[in-house]
mmCIF file of N, CA and C in Angstrom:
data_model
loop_
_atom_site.group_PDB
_atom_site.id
_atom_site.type_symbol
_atom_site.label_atom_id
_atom_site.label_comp_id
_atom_site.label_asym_id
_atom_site.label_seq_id
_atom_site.Cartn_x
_atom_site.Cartn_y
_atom_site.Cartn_z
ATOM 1 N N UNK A 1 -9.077 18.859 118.555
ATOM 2 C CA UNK A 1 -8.283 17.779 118.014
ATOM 3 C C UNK A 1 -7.234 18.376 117.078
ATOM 4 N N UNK A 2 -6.085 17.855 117.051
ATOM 5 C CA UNK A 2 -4.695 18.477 116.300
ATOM 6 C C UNK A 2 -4.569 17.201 114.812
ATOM 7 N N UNK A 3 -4.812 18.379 114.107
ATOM 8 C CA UNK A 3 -4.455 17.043 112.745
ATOM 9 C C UNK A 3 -3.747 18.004 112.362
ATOM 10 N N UNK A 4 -3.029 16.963 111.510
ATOM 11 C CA UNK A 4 -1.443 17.635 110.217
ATOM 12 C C UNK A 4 -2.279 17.062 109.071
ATOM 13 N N UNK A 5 -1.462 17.779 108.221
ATOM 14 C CA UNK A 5 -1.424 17.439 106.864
ATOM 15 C C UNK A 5 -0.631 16.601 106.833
ATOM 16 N N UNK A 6 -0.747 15.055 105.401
ATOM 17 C CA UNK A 6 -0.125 14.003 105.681
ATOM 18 C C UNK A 6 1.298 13.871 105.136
ATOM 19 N N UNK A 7 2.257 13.520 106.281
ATOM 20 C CA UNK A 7 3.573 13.530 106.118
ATOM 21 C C UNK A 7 3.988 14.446 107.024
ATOM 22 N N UNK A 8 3.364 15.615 107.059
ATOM 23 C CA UNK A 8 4.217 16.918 107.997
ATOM 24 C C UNK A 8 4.434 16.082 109.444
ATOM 25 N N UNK A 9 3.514 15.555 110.130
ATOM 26 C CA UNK A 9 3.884 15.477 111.570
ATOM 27 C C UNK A 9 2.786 14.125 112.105
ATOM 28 N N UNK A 10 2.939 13.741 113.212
ATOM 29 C CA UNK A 10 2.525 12.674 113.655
ATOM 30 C C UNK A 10 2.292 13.215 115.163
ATOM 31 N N UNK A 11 0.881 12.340 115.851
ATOM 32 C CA UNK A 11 0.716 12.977 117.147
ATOM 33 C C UNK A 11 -0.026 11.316 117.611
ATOM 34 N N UNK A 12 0.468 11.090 118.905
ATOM 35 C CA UNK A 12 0.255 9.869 119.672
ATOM 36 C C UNK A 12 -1.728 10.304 119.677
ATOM 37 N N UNK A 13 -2.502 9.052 119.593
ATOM 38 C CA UNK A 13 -3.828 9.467 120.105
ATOM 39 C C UNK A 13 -4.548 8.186 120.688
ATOM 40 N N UNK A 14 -5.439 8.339 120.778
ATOM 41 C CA UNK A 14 -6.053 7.005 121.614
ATOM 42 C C UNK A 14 -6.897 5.856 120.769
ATOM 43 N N UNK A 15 -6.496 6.027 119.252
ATOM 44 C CA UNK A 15 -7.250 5.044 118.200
ATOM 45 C C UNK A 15 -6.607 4.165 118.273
ATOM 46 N N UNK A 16 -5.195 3.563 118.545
ATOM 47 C CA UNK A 16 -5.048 2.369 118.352
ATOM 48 C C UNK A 16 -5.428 1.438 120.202
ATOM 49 N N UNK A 17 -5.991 2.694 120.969
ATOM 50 C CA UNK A 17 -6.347 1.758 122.249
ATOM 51 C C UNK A 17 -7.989 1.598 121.996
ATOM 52 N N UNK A 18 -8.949 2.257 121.316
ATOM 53 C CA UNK A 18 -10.124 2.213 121.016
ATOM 54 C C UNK A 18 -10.181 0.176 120.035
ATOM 55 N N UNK A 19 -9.178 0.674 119.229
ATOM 56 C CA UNK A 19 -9.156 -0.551 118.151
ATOM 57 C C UNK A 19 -8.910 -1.940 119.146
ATOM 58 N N UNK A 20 -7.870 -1.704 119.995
ATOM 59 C CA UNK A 20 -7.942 -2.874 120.778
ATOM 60 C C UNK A 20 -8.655 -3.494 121.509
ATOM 61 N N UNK A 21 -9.993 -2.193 122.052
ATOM 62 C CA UNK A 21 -10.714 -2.540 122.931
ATOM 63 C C UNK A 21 -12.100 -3.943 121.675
ATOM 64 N N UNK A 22 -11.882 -3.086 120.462
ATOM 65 C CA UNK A 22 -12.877 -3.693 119.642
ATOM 66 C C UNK A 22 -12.869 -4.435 119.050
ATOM 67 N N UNK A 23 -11.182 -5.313 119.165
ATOM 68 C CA UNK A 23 -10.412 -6.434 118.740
ATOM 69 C C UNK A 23 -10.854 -7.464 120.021
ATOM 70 N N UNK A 24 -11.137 -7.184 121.323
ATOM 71 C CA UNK A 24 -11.148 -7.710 122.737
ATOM 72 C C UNK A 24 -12.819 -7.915 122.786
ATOM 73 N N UNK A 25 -13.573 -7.451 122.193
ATOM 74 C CA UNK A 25 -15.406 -7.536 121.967
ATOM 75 C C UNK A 25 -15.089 -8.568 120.747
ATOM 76 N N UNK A 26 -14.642 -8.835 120.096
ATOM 77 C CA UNK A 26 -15.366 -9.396 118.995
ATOM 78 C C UNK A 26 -14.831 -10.728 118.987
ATOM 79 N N UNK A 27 -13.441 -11.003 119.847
ATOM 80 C CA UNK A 27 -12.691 -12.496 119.878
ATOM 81 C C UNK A 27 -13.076 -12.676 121.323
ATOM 82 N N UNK A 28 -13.904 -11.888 121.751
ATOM 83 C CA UNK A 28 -13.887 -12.343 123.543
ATOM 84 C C UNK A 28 -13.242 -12.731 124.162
ATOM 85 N N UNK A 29 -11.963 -11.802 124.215
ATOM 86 C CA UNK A 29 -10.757 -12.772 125.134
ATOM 87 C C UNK A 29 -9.981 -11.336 125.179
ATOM 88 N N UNK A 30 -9.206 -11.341 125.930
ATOM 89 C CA UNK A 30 -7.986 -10.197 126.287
ATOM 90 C C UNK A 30 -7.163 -9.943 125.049
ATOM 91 N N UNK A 31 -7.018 -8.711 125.010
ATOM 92 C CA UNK A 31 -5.900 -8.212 123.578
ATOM 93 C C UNK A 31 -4.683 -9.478 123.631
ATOM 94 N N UNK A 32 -4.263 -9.109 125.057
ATOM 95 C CA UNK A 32 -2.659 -9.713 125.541
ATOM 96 C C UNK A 32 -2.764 -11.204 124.823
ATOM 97 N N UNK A 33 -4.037 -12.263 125.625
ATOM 98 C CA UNK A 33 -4.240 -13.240 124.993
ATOM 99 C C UNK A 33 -4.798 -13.612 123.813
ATOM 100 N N UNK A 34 -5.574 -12.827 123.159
ATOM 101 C CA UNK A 34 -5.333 -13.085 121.248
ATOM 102 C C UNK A 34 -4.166 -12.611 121.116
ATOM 103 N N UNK A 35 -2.787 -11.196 121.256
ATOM 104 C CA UNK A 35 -1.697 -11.327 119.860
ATOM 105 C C UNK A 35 -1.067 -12.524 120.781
ATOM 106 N N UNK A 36 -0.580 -13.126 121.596
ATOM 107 C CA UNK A 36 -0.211 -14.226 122.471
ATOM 108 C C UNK A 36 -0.467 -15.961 121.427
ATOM 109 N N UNK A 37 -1.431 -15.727 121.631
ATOM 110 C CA UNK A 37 -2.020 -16.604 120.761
ATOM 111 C C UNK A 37 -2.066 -16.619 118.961
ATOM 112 N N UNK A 38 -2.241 -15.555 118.572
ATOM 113 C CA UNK A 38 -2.547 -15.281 117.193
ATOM 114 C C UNK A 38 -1.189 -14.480 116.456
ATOM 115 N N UNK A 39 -0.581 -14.157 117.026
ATOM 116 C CA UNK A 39 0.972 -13.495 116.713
ATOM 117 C C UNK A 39 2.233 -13.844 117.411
ATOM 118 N N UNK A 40 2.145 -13.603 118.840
ATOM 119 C CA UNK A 40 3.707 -13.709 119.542
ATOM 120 C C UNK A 40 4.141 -15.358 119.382
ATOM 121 N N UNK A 41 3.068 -16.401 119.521
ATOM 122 C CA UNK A 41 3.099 -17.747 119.904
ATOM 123 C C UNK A 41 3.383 -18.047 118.459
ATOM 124 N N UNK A 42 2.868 -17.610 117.100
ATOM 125 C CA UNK A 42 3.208 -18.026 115.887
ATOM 126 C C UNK A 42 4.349 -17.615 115.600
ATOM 127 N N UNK A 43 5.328 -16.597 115.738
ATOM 128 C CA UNK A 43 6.556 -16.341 115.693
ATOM 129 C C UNK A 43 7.027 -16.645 116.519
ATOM 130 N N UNK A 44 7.058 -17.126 117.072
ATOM 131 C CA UNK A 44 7.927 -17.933 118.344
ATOM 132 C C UNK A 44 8.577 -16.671 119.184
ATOM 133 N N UNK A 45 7.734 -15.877 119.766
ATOM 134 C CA UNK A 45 8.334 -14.956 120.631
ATOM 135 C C UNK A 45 7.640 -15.172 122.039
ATOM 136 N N UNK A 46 8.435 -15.778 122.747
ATOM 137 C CA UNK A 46 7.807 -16.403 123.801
ATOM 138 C C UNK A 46 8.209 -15.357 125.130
ATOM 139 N N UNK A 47 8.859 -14.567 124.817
ATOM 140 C CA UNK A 47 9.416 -13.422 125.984
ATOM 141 C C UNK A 47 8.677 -11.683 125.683
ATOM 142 N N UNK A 48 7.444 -12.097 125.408
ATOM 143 C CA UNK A 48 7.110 -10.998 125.225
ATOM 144 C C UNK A 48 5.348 -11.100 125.798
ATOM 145 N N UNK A 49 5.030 -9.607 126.318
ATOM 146 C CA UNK A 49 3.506 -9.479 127.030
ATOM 147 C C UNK A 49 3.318 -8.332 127.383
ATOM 148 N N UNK A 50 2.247 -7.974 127.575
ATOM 149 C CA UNK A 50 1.396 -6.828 128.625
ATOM 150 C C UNK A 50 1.879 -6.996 129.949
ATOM 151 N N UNK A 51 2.693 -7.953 130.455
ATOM 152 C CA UNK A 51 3.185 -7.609 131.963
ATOM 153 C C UNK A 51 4.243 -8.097 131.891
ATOM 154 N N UNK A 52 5.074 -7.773 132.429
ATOM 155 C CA UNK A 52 6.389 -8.231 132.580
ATOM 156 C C UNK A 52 6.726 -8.978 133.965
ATOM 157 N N UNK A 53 7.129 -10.239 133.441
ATOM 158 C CA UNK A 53 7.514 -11.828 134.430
ATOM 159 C C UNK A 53 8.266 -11.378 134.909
ATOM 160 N N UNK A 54 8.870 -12.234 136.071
ATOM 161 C CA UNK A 54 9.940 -12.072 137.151
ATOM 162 C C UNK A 54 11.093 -12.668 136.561
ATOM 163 N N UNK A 55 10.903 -13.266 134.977
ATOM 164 C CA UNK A 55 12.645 -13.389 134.694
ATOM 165 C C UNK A 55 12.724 -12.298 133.968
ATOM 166 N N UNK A 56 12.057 -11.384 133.339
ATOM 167 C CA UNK A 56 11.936 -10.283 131.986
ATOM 168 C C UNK A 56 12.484 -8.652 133.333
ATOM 169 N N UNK A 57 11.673 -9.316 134.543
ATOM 170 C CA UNK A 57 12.134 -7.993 135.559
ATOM 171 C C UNK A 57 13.489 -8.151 136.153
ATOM 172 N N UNK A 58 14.285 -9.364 135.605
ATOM 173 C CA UNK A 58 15.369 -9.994 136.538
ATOM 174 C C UNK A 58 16.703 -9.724 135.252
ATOM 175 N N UNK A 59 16.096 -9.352 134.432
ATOM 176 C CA UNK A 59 16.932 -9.224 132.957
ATOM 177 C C UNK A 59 17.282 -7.580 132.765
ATOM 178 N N UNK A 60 16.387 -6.826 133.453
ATOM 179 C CA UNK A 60 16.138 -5.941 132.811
ATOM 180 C C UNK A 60 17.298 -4.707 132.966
ATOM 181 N N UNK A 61 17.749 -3.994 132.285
ATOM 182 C CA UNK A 61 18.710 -3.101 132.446
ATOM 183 C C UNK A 61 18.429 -1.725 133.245
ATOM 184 N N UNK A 62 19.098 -0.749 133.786
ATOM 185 C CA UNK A 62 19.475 0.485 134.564
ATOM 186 C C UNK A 62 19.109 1.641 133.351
ATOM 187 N N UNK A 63 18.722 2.100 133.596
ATOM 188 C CA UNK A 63 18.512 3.356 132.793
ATOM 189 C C UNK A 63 19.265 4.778 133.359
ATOM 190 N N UNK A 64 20.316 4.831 131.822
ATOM 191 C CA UNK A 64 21.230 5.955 133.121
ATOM 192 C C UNK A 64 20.887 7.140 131.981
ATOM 193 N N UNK A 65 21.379 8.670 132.820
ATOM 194 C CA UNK A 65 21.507 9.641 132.090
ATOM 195 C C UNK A 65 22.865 10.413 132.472
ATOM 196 N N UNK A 66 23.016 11.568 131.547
ATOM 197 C CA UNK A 66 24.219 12.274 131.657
ATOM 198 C C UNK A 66 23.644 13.288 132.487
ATOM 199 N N UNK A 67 24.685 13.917 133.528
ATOM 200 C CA UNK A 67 24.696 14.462 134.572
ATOM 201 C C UNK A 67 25.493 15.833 133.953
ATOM 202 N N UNK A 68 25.112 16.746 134.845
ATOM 203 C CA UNK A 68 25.847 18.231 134.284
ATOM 204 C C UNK A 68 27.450 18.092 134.176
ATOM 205 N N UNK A 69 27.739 17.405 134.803
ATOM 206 C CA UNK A 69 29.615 17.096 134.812
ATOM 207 C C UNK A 69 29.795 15.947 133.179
ATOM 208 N N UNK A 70 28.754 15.373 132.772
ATOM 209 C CA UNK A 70 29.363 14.701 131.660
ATOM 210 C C UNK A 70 29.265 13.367 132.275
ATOM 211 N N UNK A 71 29.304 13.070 133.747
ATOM 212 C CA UNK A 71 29.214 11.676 134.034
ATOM 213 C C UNK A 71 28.110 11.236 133.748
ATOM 214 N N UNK A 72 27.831 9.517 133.205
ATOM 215 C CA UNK A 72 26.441 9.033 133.525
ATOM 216 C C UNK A 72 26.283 8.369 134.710
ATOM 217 N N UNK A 73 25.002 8.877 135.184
ATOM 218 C CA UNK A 73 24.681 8.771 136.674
ATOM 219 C C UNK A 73 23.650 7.695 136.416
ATOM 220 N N UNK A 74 22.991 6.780 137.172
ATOM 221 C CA UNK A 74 21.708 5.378 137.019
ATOM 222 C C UNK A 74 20.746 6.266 137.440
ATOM 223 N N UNK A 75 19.480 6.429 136.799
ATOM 224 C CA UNK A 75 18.281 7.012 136.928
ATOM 225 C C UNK A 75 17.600 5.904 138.114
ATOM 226 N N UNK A 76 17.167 6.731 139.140
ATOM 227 C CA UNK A 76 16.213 6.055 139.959
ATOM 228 C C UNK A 76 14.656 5.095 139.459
ATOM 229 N N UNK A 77 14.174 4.134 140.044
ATOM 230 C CA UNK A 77 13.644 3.135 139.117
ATOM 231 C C UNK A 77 12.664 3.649 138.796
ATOM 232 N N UNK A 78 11.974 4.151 137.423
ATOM 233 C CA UNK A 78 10.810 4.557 137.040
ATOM 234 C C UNK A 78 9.431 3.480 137.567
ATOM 235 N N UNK A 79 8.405 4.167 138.582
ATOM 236 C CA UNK A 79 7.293 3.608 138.294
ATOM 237 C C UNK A 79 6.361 3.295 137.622
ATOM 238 N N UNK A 80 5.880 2.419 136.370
ATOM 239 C CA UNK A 80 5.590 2.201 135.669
ATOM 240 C C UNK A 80 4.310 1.706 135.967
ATOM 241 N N UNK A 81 2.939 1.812 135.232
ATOM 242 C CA UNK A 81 1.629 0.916 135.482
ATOM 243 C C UNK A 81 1.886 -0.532 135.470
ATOM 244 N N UNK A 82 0.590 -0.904 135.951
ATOM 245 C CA UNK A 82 1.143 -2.406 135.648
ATOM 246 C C UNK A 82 -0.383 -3.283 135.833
ATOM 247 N N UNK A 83 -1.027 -3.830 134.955
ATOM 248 C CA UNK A 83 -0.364 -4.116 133.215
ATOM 249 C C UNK A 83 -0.120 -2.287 132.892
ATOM 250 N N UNK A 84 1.128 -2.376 131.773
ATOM 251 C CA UNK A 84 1.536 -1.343 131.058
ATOM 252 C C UNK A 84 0.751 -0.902 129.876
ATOM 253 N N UNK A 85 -0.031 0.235 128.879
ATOM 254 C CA UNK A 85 -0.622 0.284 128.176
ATOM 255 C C UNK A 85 0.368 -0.224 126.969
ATOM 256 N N UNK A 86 1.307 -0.770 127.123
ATOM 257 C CA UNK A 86 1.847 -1.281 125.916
ATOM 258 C C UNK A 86 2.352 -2.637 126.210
ATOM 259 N N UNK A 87 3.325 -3.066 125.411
ATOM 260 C CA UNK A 87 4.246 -4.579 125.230
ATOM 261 C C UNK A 87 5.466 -4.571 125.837
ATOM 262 N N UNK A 88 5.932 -4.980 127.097
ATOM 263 C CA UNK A 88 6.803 -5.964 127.256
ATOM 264 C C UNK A 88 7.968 -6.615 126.326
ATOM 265 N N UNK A 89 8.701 -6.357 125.907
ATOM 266 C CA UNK A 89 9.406 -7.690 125.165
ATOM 267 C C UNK A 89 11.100 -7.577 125.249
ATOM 268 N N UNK A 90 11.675 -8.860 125.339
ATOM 269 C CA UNK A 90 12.931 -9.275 125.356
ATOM 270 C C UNK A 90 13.481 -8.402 124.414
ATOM 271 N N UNK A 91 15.167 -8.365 124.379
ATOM 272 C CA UNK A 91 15.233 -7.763 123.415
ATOM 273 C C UNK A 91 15.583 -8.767 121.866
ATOM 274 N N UNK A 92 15.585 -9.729 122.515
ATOM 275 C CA UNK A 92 15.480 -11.252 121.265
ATOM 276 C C UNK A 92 14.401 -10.933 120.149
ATOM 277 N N UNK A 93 12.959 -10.696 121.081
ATOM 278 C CA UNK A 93 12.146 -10.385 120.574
ATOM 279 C C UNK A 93 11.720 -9.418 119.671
ATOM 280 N N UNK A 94 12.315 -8.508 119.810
ATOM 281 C CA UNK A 94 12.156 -6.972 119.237
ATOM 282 C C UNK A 94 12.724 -7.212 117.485
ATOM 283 N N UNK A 95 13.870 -7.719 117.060
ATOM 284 C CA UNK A 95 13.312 -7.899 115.674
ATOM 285 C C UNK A 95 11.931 -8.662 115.312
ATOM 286 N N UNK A 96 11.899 -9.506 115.334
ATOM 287 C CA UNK A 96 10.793 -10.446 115.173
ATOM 288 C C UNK A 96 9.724 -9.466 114.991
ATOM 289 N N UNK A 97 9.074 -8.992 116.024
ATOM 290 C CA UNK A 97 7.919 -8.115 116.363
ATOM 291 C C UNK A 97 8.018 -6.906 115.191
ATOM 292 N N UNK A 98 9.626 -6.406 114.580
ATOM 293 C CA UNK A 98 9.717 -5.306 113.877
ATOM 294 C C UNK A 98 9.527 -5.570 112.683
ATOM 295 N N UNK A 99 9.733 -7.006 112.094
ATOM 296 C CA UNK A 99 10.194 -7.409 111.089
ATOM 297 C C UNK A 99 8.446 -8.262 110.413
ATOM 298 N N UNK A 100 7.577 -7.477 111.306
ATOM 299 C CA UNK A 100 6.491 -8.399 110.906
ATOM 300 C C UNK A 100 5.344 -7.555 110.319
#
């Protein structure tokens, strides 16, 4: 296991998916549907989830990169899981969610 001293550095790990699983045992219901219910629905963020709808996939933008000439070229469509281990959200949504 890789630990820092606190402040030097930060490393992605699997405690905040452990925590969810033990948030999902104790309200008996799906993560997605408690923050849905208990967060997104109380801030009124109604464009946001663990899967992404057919208007959120109908919205969604091209992901381009720069090419050795300097042009940006459209990146071919990333395959993504699905449900995603994370959130979904509009970009309406994204203060709201930041600001909380």
């Amino acid at each position: 296991m890789l630990v820092h001293e606190p402040g030097a550095a930060w490393t992605y790990g699997p405690n905040i998916d452990w925590l969810g699983r033990i948030v999902e045992q104790q309200r008996g219901q799906r993560l997605g549907a408690m923050m849905a219910e208990r967060i997104f629905g109380p801030l009124g963020m109604k464009d946001i989830g663990f899967g992404m709808t057919e208007s959120m996939r109908s919205r969604r933008v091209t992901i381009h990169d720069r090419a050795a000439d300097g042009k940006l070229t459209p990146l071919p469509v990333l395959a993504l899981p699905d449900p995603p281990p994370w959130t979904w959200a509009a970009t309406a949504c994204t203060p709201r969610w930041a600001n909380t």
